[in-house]
Amino acid sequence: DAKTTQPTSMDCAEGRAANLPCNHSTISGNEYVYWYRQIHSQGPQYIIHGLKNNETNEMASLIITEDRKSSTLILPHATLRDTAVYYCIVMGGSQGNLIFGKGTKLSVKP
Amino acid sequence: EAQVTQNPRYLITVTGKKLTVTCSQNMNHEYMSWYRQDPGLGLRQIYYSMNVEVTDKGDVPEGYKVSRKEKRNFPLILESPSPNQTSLYFCASSLSQGGPQHFGDGTRLSIL
C-alpha cells in the first residue's frame, strides 16, 4: 500500500504556481520523498526528490516539513503541459520498487 | 539522447502465443525494472534487475520471465500469455537501486 496521502484532484490557472501537498506521516528516517508525474498514458516522469532539505531543480521545488511528515511540490509557473497525474512516493535509499498510489490529477486551465 | 526504449509499443495477440517485449537503455544504468499499469490498481512492479545476471521478483511476477544478459537490455517474456495480462507495461532504469527512475514510453498489450 502507498505510504502517502494526496488530494484526488486540483486545478491551477496557467501561469500561476501549483502547490501539490502530500502527507507521509509514517516516513522512516532513511526514506526519501520522490515526485513523479504521468501525462495521460505516457511513461511516468521523474520530477524531484529529497530527504530532509528543500530541493529545487529546473522543473520544480520540493518543500519538506521539519518533522518530514508532509511535503509540497511547487511548480512555479504552471503551463497547460503540466496537466498530469502527480505521484508522491516514499522510498528507501536502497529500494527500487516505486509504490504508486492514486496521485493528484492536476488540471492547468487557461 | 538519454532514453529507455521499449518495443513494440502496441501488440494484439492471442492466448498462449509466446511474446517478448524488449527494453533497452543507453545510460549505462545498473538497475532496471518492469511495471504494469491497470485501471484502479496503479503501477505495480513485475520484476527487477540490480545488474547483469541478477534478477528478482517484484509484486506481481506470475506469468512473466525476464533476463539480463547485457547491462543495456532487460526483456520481458510472456511464455504463455493470458487475457489477464492485457495491460500497459513500462520499463524503467536507474543508475542504482533507489535512484530516480527513467521510464520508457510504454507497451500496450492486448491478449485475446
XYZ file of N, CA and C in Angstrom:
666
model
N 0.846 -1.197 0.000
C 0.000 0.000 0.000
C 0.880 1.246 0.000
N 0.364 2.292 -0.700
C 1.093 3.536 -0.737
C 1.203 4.089 0.673
N 2.343 4.722 0.963
C 2.534 5.291 2.290
C 2.191 6.764 2.301
N 1.587 7.252 1.246
C 1.331 8.681 1.131
C -0.147 8.951 0.910
N -0.560 10.173 1.231
C -1.928 10.625 1.011
C -1.881 11.933 0.242
N -2.604 11.967 -0.886
C -2.637 13.152 -1.721
C -4.088 13.480 -2.072
N -4.380 14.757 -2.316
C -5.735 15.079 -2.799
C -5.964 14.430 -4.153
N -7.201 14.087 -4.421
C -7.535 13.404 -5.658
C -7.315 14.294 -6.864
N -7.698 15.551 -6.753
C -7.562 16.444 -7.894
C -7.358 17.880 -7.436
N -6.771 18.670 -8.324
C -6.553 20.103 -8.083
C -6.605 20.830 -9.414
N -7.015 22.080 -9.352
C -6.979 22.949 -10.514
C -5.983 24.066 -10.274
N -5.422 24.570 -11.364
C -4.487 25.684 -11.261
C -4.614 26.526 -12.519
N -4.543 27.838 -12.360
C -4.591 28.727 -13.514
C -3.222 28.775 -14.178
N -3.235 28.807 -15.493
C -1.987 28.884 -16.247
C -1.181 30.099 -15.815
N 0.122 29.888 -15.612
C 0.996 30.975 -15.202
C 1.125 31.153 -13.702
N 0.214 30.545 -12.965
C 0.289 30.622 -11.505
C 1.076 29.435 -10.962
N 1.459 29.560 -9.693
C 2.169 28.446 -9.059
C 1.183 27.348 -8.685
N 1.591 26.122 -8.913
C 0.798 24.966 -8.492
C 1.482 24.355 -7.273
N 0.733 24.253 -6.180
C 1.266 23.691 -4.940
C 0.539 22.383 -4.638
N 1.261 21.284 -4.750
C 0.651 19.977 -4.571
C 1.115 19.385 -3.242
N 0.180 19.161 -2.308
C 0.565 18.643 -0.991
C 0.614 17.121 -0.951
N 1.364 16.618 0.020
C 1.456 15.176 0.224
C 1.710 14.915 1.708
N 0.943 14.014 2.270
C 1.165 13.588 3.657
C 1.844 12.225 3.679
N 2.872 12.113 4.490
C 3.594 10.839 4.647
C 4.023 10.722 6.099
N 3.019 10.593 6.960
C 3.249 10.667 8.405
C 4.046 9.483 8.946
N 4.112 8.374 8.203
C 4.828 7.195 8.708
C 6.207 7.049 8.079
N 6.718 8.098 7.485
C 8.014 8.025 6.799
C 9.124 7.677 7.788
N 10.046 6.835 7.354
C 11.182 6.450 8.188
C 12.372 7.365 7.908
N 13.332 7.323 8.831
C 14.459 8.239 8.738
C 15.289 8.105 7.475
N 15.328 6.910 6.880
C 16.163 6.710 5.697
C 15.364 6.731 4.405
N 14.125 7.133 4.476
C 13.273 7.147 3.280
C 13.226 8.530 2.649
N 13.304 8.532 1.326
C 13.247 9.749 0.555
C 11.807 10.009 0.101
N 11.536 11.248 -0.217
C 10.271 11.628 -0.847
C 10.561 11.878 -2.321
N 9.894 11.123 -3.178
C 10.033 11.269 -4.621
C 8.736 11.805 -5.216
N 8.881 12.585 -6.263
C 7.724 13.026 -7.033
C 7.917 12.634 -8.492
N 6.879 12.011 -9.043
C 6.807 11.682 -10.449
C 5.492 12.231 -10.990
N 5.428 12.354 -12.294
C 4.151 12.693 -12.911
C 3.935 11.833 -14.141
N 2.671 11.658 -14.510
C 2.327 10.879 -15.678
C 1.315 11.667 -16.496
N 1.706 11.991 -17.689
C 0.844 12.727 -18.605
C 0.094 11.714 -19.448
N -1.227 11.702 -19.301
C -2.097 10.729 -19.964
C -1.523 9.336 -19.741
N -1.253 8.565 -20.736
C -0.743 7.201 -20.558
C 0.728 7.091 -20.946
N 1.433 8.209 -20.882
C 2.872 8.166 -21.165
C 3.608 7.556 -19.979
N 4.878 7.265 -20.139
C 5.676 6.757 -19.039
C 5.815 7.791 -17.947
N 5.780 7.385 -16.685
C 5.981 8.342 -15.603
C 7.299 9.093 -15.770
N 7.287 10.334 -15.361
C 8.464 11.198 -15.489
C 8.925 11.617 -14.114
N 10.194 11.393 -13.816
C 10.764 11.827 -12.551
C 10.792 13.347 -12.497
N 10.417 13.907 -11.333
C 10.457 15.356 -11.175
C 11.563 15.769 -10.207
N 11.504 15.261 -8.988
C 12.417 15.732 -7.953
C 12.344 14.771 -6.770
N 13.361 14.776 -5.920
C 13.279 14.009 -4.687
C 14.109 14.694 -3.600
N 13.816 14.322 -2.353
C 14.554 14.918 -1.242
C 14.461 14.051 0.000
N 15.369 14.309 0.932
C 15.396 13.560 2.187
C 14.910 14.432 3.343
N 15.588 15.526 3.579
C 15.213 16.416 4.677
C 15.128 17.869 4.219
N 16.106 18.238 3.402
C 16.203 19.637 2.996
C 15.304 19.926 1.809
N 14.951 21.179 1.670
C 14.204 21.595 0.491
C 15.090 21.457 -0.734
N 14.492 21.121 -1.858
C 15.236 20.917 -3.084
C 14.594 21.700 -4.218
N 15.420 22.112 -5.160
C 14.922 22.817 -6.344
C 15.703 22.351 -7.553
N 14.993 22.158 -8.646
C 15.655 21.903 -9.925
C 14.927 22.698 -11.006
N 15.236 22.396 -12.247
C 14.678 23.200 -13.332
C 13.174 22.977 -13.508
N 12.654 21.916 -12.934
C 11.232 21.637 -13.094
C 10.393 22.146 -11.935
N 10.903 21.987 -10.717
C 10.047 22.219 -9.557
C 10.870 22.440 -8.295
N 10.155 22.776 -7.226
C 10.749 22.845 -5.886
C 10.009 21.867 -4.982
N 10.741 21.319 -4.042
C 10.170 20.391 -3.068
C 10.417 20.959 -1.684
N 9.334 21.174 -0.954
C 9.424 21.675 0.402
C 9.010 20.548 1.342
N 9.901 20.170 2.246
C 9.633 19.100 3.208
C 9.568 19.720 4.593
N 8.514 19.404 5.325
C 8.380 19.972 6.669
C 9.479 19.445 7.581
N 9.712 20.178 8.655
C 10.816 19.823 9.538
C 10.637 18.426 10.142
N 9.400 18.064 10.450
C 9.154 16.729 11.005
C 9.078 15.656 9.929
N 9.189 16.058 8.673
C 9.198 15.181 7.494
C 7.888 14.440 7.291
N 6.834 14.835 7.947
C 5.566 14.123 7.814
C 4.743 14.612 6.628
N 5.157 15.667 5.999
C 4.453 16.127 4.810
C 5.405 16.920 3.924
N 4.982 17.089 2.678
C 5.793 17.847 1.729
C 4.881 18.511 0.711
N 5.445 19.467 -0.009
C 4.715 20.169 -1.055
C 5.588 20.275 -2.289
N 5.030 19.884 -3.408
C 5.694 20.075 -4.689
C 5.193 21.388 -5.265
N 6.110 22.231 -5.691
C 5.720 23.522 -6.254
C 6.180 23.612 -7.701
N 5.219 23.802 -8.601
C 5.527 24.134 -9.988
C 5.365 25.643 -10.094
N 6.440 26.398 -10.240
C 6.360 27.853 -10.045
C 5.481 28.592 -11.050
N 5.460 28.166 -12.284
C 4.646 28.836 -13.305
C 3.995 27.749 -14.166
N 2.859 27.280 -13.720
C 2.237 26.133 -14.386
C 1.815 26.477 -15.815
N 2.020 25.528 -16.721
C 1.563 25.669 -18.097
C 0.575 24.544 -18.397
N -0.087 24.650 -19.532
C -1.074 23.632 -19.898
C -0.420 22.253 -19.996
N 0.862 22.232 -20.365
C 1.580 20.967 -20.496
C 1.877 20.297 -19.156
N 1.637 21.025 -18.071
C 1.835 20.433 -16.744
C 0.604 19.660 -16.279
N -0.456 19.679 -17.053
C -1.642 18.877 -16.715
C -1.257 17.404 -16.733
N -1.425 16.738 -15.584
C -0.942 15.359 -15.434
C -1.402 14.829 -14.078
N -1.133 13.550 -13.853
C -1.310 12.974 -12.523
C 0.054 13.007 -11.828
N 0.096 13.579 -10.632
C 1.333 13.732 -9.885
C 1.355 12.754 -8.717
N 2.418 12.002 -8.632
C 2.556 10.973 -7.612
C 3.649 11.346 -6.620
N 3.308 11.291 -5.358
C 4.254 11.457 -4.271
C 4.568 10.060 -3.746
N 5.837 9.698 -3.697
C 6.228 8.327 -3.334
C 7.326 8.382 -2.292
N 7.172 7.562 -1.277
C 8.201 7.452 -0.240
C 8.968 6.150 -0.487
N 10.279 6.240 -0.526
C 11.081 5.063 -0.838
C 12.431 5.133 -0.152
N 12.882 4.009 0.367
C 14.184 3.932 0.989
C 15.289 4.033 -0.040
N 16.450 4.473 0.414
C 17.555 4.674 -0.499
C 18.078 3.407 -1.124
N 17.795 2.264 -0.499
C 18.282 1.004 -1.059
C 17.164 0.212 -1.720
N 16.026 0.825 -1.913
C 14.900 0.148 -2.555
C 14.760 0.618 -3.989
N 13.975 -0.128 -4.761
C 13.765 0.282 -6.145
C 12.335 0.160 -6.579
N 11.487 -0.425 -5.710
C 10.096 -0.638 -6.094
C 9.298 0.616 -5.785
N 8.950 1.354 -6.811
C 8.138 2.546 -6.621
C 6.695 2.115 -6.398
N 6.125 2.484 -5.257
C 4.729 2.174 -4.961
C 3.912 3.400 -5.347
N 3.242 3.300 -6.483
C 2.428 4.412 -6.964
C 1.046 4.321 -6.353
N 0.618 5.374 -5.672
C -0.750 5.448 -5.181
C -1.649 5.990 -6.278
N -2.692 6.679 -5.891
C -3.626 7.223 -6.881
C -3.193 8.594 -7.397
N -2.335 9.272 -6.651
C -1.817 10.553 -7.112
C -2.842 11.666 -7.097
N -2.398 12.837 -7.534
C -3.254 14.019 -7.671
C -3.358 14.374 -9.134
N -4.574 14.461 -9.623
C -4.767 14.881 -11.009
C -4.775 16.402 -11.038
N -3.750 16.992 -11.592
C -3.637 18.446 -11.702
C -4.128 18.872 -13.073
N -5.091 19.787 -13.065
C -5.589 20.353 -14.320
C -5.186 21.819 -14.356
N -4.384 22.190 -15.333
C -3.989 23.574 -15.520
C -4.917 24.177 -16.565
N -5.570 25.253 -16.180
C -6.602 25.828 -17.051
C -6.169 27.196 -17.561
N -6.543 27.525 -18.819
C -6.149 28.827 -19.411
C -6.763 29.988 -18.637
N 20.679 11.134 -26.997
C 19.656 11.459 -26.001
C 19.466 10.271 -25.076
N 19.465 10.557 -23.767
C 19.268 9.508 -22.775
C 17.833 8.992 -22.854
N 17.690 7.690 -22.992
C 16.330 7.187 -23.097
C 16.229 5.699 -22.781
N 14.987 5.317 -22.490
C 14.619 3.915 -22.331
C 13.664 3.595 -23.479
N 14.021 2.600 -24.267
C 13.255 2.283 -25.467
C 12.581 0.932 -25.332
N 11.285 0.925 -25.527
C 10.508 -0.321 -25.471
C 9.955 -0.647 -26.851
N 9.917 -1.937 -27.152
C 9.275 -2.397 -28.388
C 8.601 -3.743 -28.161
N 7.430 -3.965 -28.772
C 6.684 -2.985 -29.563
C 5.946 -1.985 -28.678
N 5.398 -0.954 -29.242
C 4.577 -0.020 -28.493
C 3.143 -0.545 -28.318
N 2.687 -1.275 -29.289
C 1.339 -1.856 -29.250
C 1.404 -3.276 -29.789
N 0.641 -4.178 -29.169
C 0.584 -5.544 -29.669
C -0.747 -6.161 -29.298
N -1.407 -6.736 -30.295
C -2.604 -7.530 -30.062
C -2.253 -8.953 -30.443
N -2.449 -9.888 -29.531
C -2.100 -11.268 -29.811
C -3.126 -12.203 -29.162
N -2.875 -13.489 -29.271
C -3.836 -14.472 -28.768
C -3.259 -15.255 -27.600
N -4.136 -15.813 -26.831
C -3.747 -16.613 -25.670
C -2.787 -17.720 -26.069
N -1.711 -17.848 -25.269
C -0.784 -18.956 -25.458
C 0.350 -18.720 -26.422
N 0.325 -17.648 -27.164
C 1.388 -17.386 -28.142
C 2.498 -16.580 -27.490
N 3.646 -17.209 -27.314
C 4.767 -16.583 -26.608
C 5.135 -15.236 -27.216
N 5.418 -14.269 -26.347
C 5.844 -12.969 -26.846
C 6.914 -12.377 -25.946
N 7.690 -11.499 -26.530
C 8.753 -10.804 -25.798
C 8.621 -9.310 -26.033
N 8.675 -8.552 -24.969
C 8.730 -7.093 -25.054
C 10.158 -6.675 -24.720
N 10.788 -5.984 -25.623
C 12.182 -5.611 -25.385
C 12.272 -4.263 -24.685
N 13.337 -4.089 -23.939
C 13.618 -2.828 -23.257
C 15.121 -2.588 -23.323
N 15.499 -1.407 -23.748
C 16.907 -1.071 -23.853
C 17.129 0.336 -23.323
N 18.217 0.512 -22.569
C 18.563 1.855 -22.073
C 19.997 2.176 -22.467
N 20.233 3.473 -22.733
C 21.546 3.904 -23.203
C 22.276 4.757 -22.178
N 21.929 4.591 -20.901
C 22.502 5.436 -19.857
C 23.472 4.667 -18.955
N 23.785 3.437 -19.309
C 24.687 2.607 -18.507
C 24.152 2.397 -17.082
N 22.828 2.334 -16.976
C 22.210 2.140 -15.666
C 22.329 0.702 -15.206
N 22.542 0.531 -13.903
C 22.645 -0.820 -13.351
C 21.266 -1.406 -13.068
N 20.337 -0.576 -12.601
C 19.041 -1.065 -12.133
C 18.009 -0.902 -13.233
N 17.250 -1.985 -13.486
C 16.163 -1.937 -14.447
C 14.969 -2.689 -13.883
N 13.779 -2.284 -14.297
C 12.589 -2.942 -13.769
C 11.442 -2.859 -14.761
N 10.462 -3.713 -14.545
C 9.245 -3.721 -15.335
C 8.053 -3.484 -14.420
N 7.108 -2.653 -14.911
C 5.854 -2.378 -14.207
C 4.708 -2.655 -15.176
N 3.559 -2.969 -14.602
C 2.333 -2.975 -15.379
C 1.354 -1.996 -14.740
N 0.551 -1.372 -15.581
C -0.415 -0.394 -15.084
C -1.812 -0.792 -15.509
N -2.673 -0.932 -14.533
C -4.058 -1.322 -14.785
C -5.000 -0.326 -14.117
N -6.130 -0.043 -14.737
C -7.078 0.924 -14.164
C -7.461 0.540 -12.737
N -7.387 1.513 -11.842
C -7.775 1.281 -10.458
C -6.718 0.606 -9.605
N -5.663 0.075 -10.249
C -4.619 -0.636 -9.497
C -3.283 0.090 -9.547
N -3.176 1.092 -10.376
C -1.923 1.839 -10.462
C -0.810 1.030 -11.105
N 0.415 1.462 -10.904
C 1.579 0.745 -11.431
C 2.075 -0.244 -10.393
N 2.349 -1.442 -10.848
C 2.859 -2.480 -9.955
C 4.115 -3.099 -10.582
N 5.101 -3.348 -9.724
C 6.363 -3.870 -10.230
C 6.266 -5.367 -10.498
N 6.771 -5.789 -11.655
C 6.717 -7.201 -12.043
C 8.027 -7.895 -11.682
N 9.120 -7.393 -12.211
C 10.452 -7.930 -11.967
C 11.432 -6.769 -11.959
N 12.564 -7.003 -11.342
C 13.621 -6.009 -11.395
C 14.974 -6.696 -11.498
N 15.984 -5.898 -11.864
C 17.332 -6.418 -12.002
C 18.308 -5.380 -11.467
N 19.172 -5.823 -10.575
C 20.134 -4.891 -9.993
C 21.412 -4.806 -10.816
N 21.626 -5.787 -11.660
C 22.795 -5.757 -12.545
C 22.742 -6.960 -13.473
N 23.735 -7.110 -14.304
C 23.771 -8.233 -15.247
C 23.680 -9.553 -14.492
N 22.802 -10.425 -14.970
C 22.596 -11.760 -14.406
C 22.005 -11.744 -12.996
N 21.505 -10.595 -12.538
C 20.876 -10.507 -11.212
C 19.457 -9.996 -11.384
N 18.478 -10.896 -11.216
C 17.078 -10.503 -11.345
C 16.299 -11.003 -10.141
N 15.170 -10.348 -9.871
C 14.361 -10.771 -8.730
C 12.914 -10.370 -8.969
N 12.018 -11.061 -8.260
C 10.591 -10.829 -8.428
C 10.152 -9.535 -7.762
N 9.202 -8.896 -8.402
C 8.549 -7.748 -7.806
C 7.261 -8.184 -7.135
N 6.243 -7.357 -7.253
C 4.980 -7.653 -6.573
C 4.054 -8.574 -7.348
N 4.155 -8.575 -8.669
C 3.236 -9.374 -9.494
C 3.987 -10.148 -10.574
N 4.868 -11.100 -10.206
C 5.713 -11.770 -11.187
C 5.066 -12.955 -11.925
N 3.912 -13.433 -11.460
C 3.331 -14.652 -12.020
C 3.026 -14.485 -13.503
N 3.485 -15.454 -14.290
C 3.218 -15.448 -15.724
C 4.265 -14.713 -16.549
N 5.286 -14.205 -15.893
C 6.327 -13.440 -16.593
C 7.706 -14.026 -16.318
N 8.602 -13.803 -17.265
C 10.023 -14.108 -17.087
C 10.821 -12.920 -17.580
N 12.028 -12.797 -17.078
C 12.934 -11.743 -17.544
C 14.329 -12.334 -17.655
N 15.197 -11.604 -18.326
C 16.608 -11.967 -18.361
C 17.435 -10.693 -18.432
N 18.677 -10.776 -17.966
C 19.554 -9.607 -18.045
C 20.957 -10.110 -18.412
N 21.120 -10.382 -19.698
C 22.403 -10.883 -20.192
C 23.379 -9.747 -20.491
N 22.823 -8.585 -20.792
C 23.650 -7.404 -21.052
C 23.114 -6.274 -20.190
N 23.981 -5.338 -19.884
C 23.566 -4.262 -18.992
C 22.454 -3.427 -19.602
N 22.471 -3.194 -20.891
C 21.528 -2.277 -21.501
C 20.152 -2.881 -21.757
N 20.040 -4.203 -21.801
C 18.776 -4.825 -22.202
C 18.110 -5.613 -21.085
N 16.798 -5.527 -21.035
C 16.041 -6.225 -19.982
C 14.691 -6.641 -20.572
N 14.663 -7.705 -21.357
C 13.411 -8.120 -21.997
C 12.429 -8.763 -21.027
N 11.156 -8.547 -21.301
C 10.060 -9.164 -20.541
C 9.439 -10.232 -21.417
N 9.364 -11.448 -20.891
C 8.900 -12.593 -21.673
C 7.590 -13.117 -21.091
N 6.607 -13.268 -21.959
C 5.358 -13.920 -21.574
C 5.321 -15.249 -22.314
N 5.592 -16.341 -21.604
C 5.720 -17.652 -22.242
C 4.378 -18.138 -22.790
N 3.331 -17.932 -22.028
C 2.001 -18.361 -22.449
C 0.995 -17.296 -22.013
N 0.908 -16.227 -22.788
C 0.078 -15.089 -22.375
C -1.384 -15.477 -22.173
N -2.001 -14.809 -21.216
C -3.424 -14.998 -20.946
C -4.110 -13.640 -20.918
N -5.429 -13.614 -21.080
C -6.145 -12.327 -21.138
C -5.905 -11.436 -19.923
N -5.646 -12.018 -18.746
C -5.435 -11.170 -17.565
C -4.080 -10.460 -17.588
N -3.294 -10.707 -18.623
C -2.047 -9.969 -18.798
C -2.208 -8.811 -19.776
N -3.421 -8.593 -20.218
C -3.715 -7.396 -21.003
C -3.491 -6.189 -20.104
N -2.597 -5.305 -20.532
C -2.208 -4.199 -19.653
C -1.286 -3.240 -20.402
N -0.949 -2.154 -19.717
C 0.048 -1.207 -20.205
C 1.332 -1.467 -19.419
N 2.403 -1.740 -20.121
C 3.658 -2.126 -19.487
C 4.708 -1.033 -19.653
N 5.447 -0.807 -18.564
C 6.523 0.174 -18.592
C 7.823 -0.449 -18.107
N 8.883 -0.146 -18.827
C 10.230 -0.492 -18.396
C 10.869 0.763 -17.808
N 11.689 0.597 -16.802
C 12.346 1.740 -16.175
C 13.785 1.376 -15.834
N 14.624 2.388 -15.736
C 16.006 2.149 -15.328
C 16.501 3.278 -14.445
N 17.482 2.970 -13.614
C 18.110 3.991 -12.782
C 19.562 3.618 -12.573
N 20.340 4.618 -12.226
C 21.777 4.417 -12.058
C 22.041 3.305 -11.045
N 21.268 3.329 -9.963
C 21.371 2.296 -8.951
C 20.007 2.122 -8.311
N 19.851 1.038 -7.562
C 18.585 0.816 -6.871
C 18.365 1.965 -5.884
N 17.191 2.545 -5.924
C 16.890 3.653 -5.037
C 17.042 5.018 -5.676
N 17.617 5.077 -6.866
C 17.779 6.358 -7.545
C 16.577 6.713 -8.394
N 16.537 7.935 -8.917
C 15.441 8.333 -9.803
C 15.362 7.414 -11.012
N 14.156 6.979 -11.350
C 13.990 6.039 -12.449
C 13.499 6.752 -13.705
N 14.066 6.334 -14.840
C 13.655 6.830 -16.144
C 12.769 5.761 -16.767
N 11.616 6.181 -17.258
C 10.656 5.237 -17.809
C 10.613 5.293 -19.337
N 10.311 4.145 -19.926
C 10.033 4.102 -21.349
C 8.641 4.628 -21.646
N 8.286 4.649 -22.924
C 7.000 5.209 -23.335
C 5.841 4.241 -23.179
N 6.144 3.000 -22.844
C 5.082 2.042 -22.584
C 4.784 1.119 -23.754
N 4.277 -0.061 -23.415
C 3.829 -1.051 -24.404
C 2.426 -1.475 -24.018
N 1.500 -1.275 -24.925
C 0.111 -1.666 -24.645
C -0.129 -3.040 -25.256
N -0.332 -4.026 -24.370
C -0.569 -5.406 -24.801
C -2.029 -5.771 -24.644
N -2.579 -6.387 -25.671
C -3.939 -6.929 -25.602
C -3.854 -8.409 -25.930
N -4.265 -9.242 -24.984
C -4.237 -10.694 -25.158
C -5.687 -11.170 -25.320
N -5.997 -11.709 -26.482
C -7.380 -12.115 -26.766
C -7.601 -13.601 -26.494
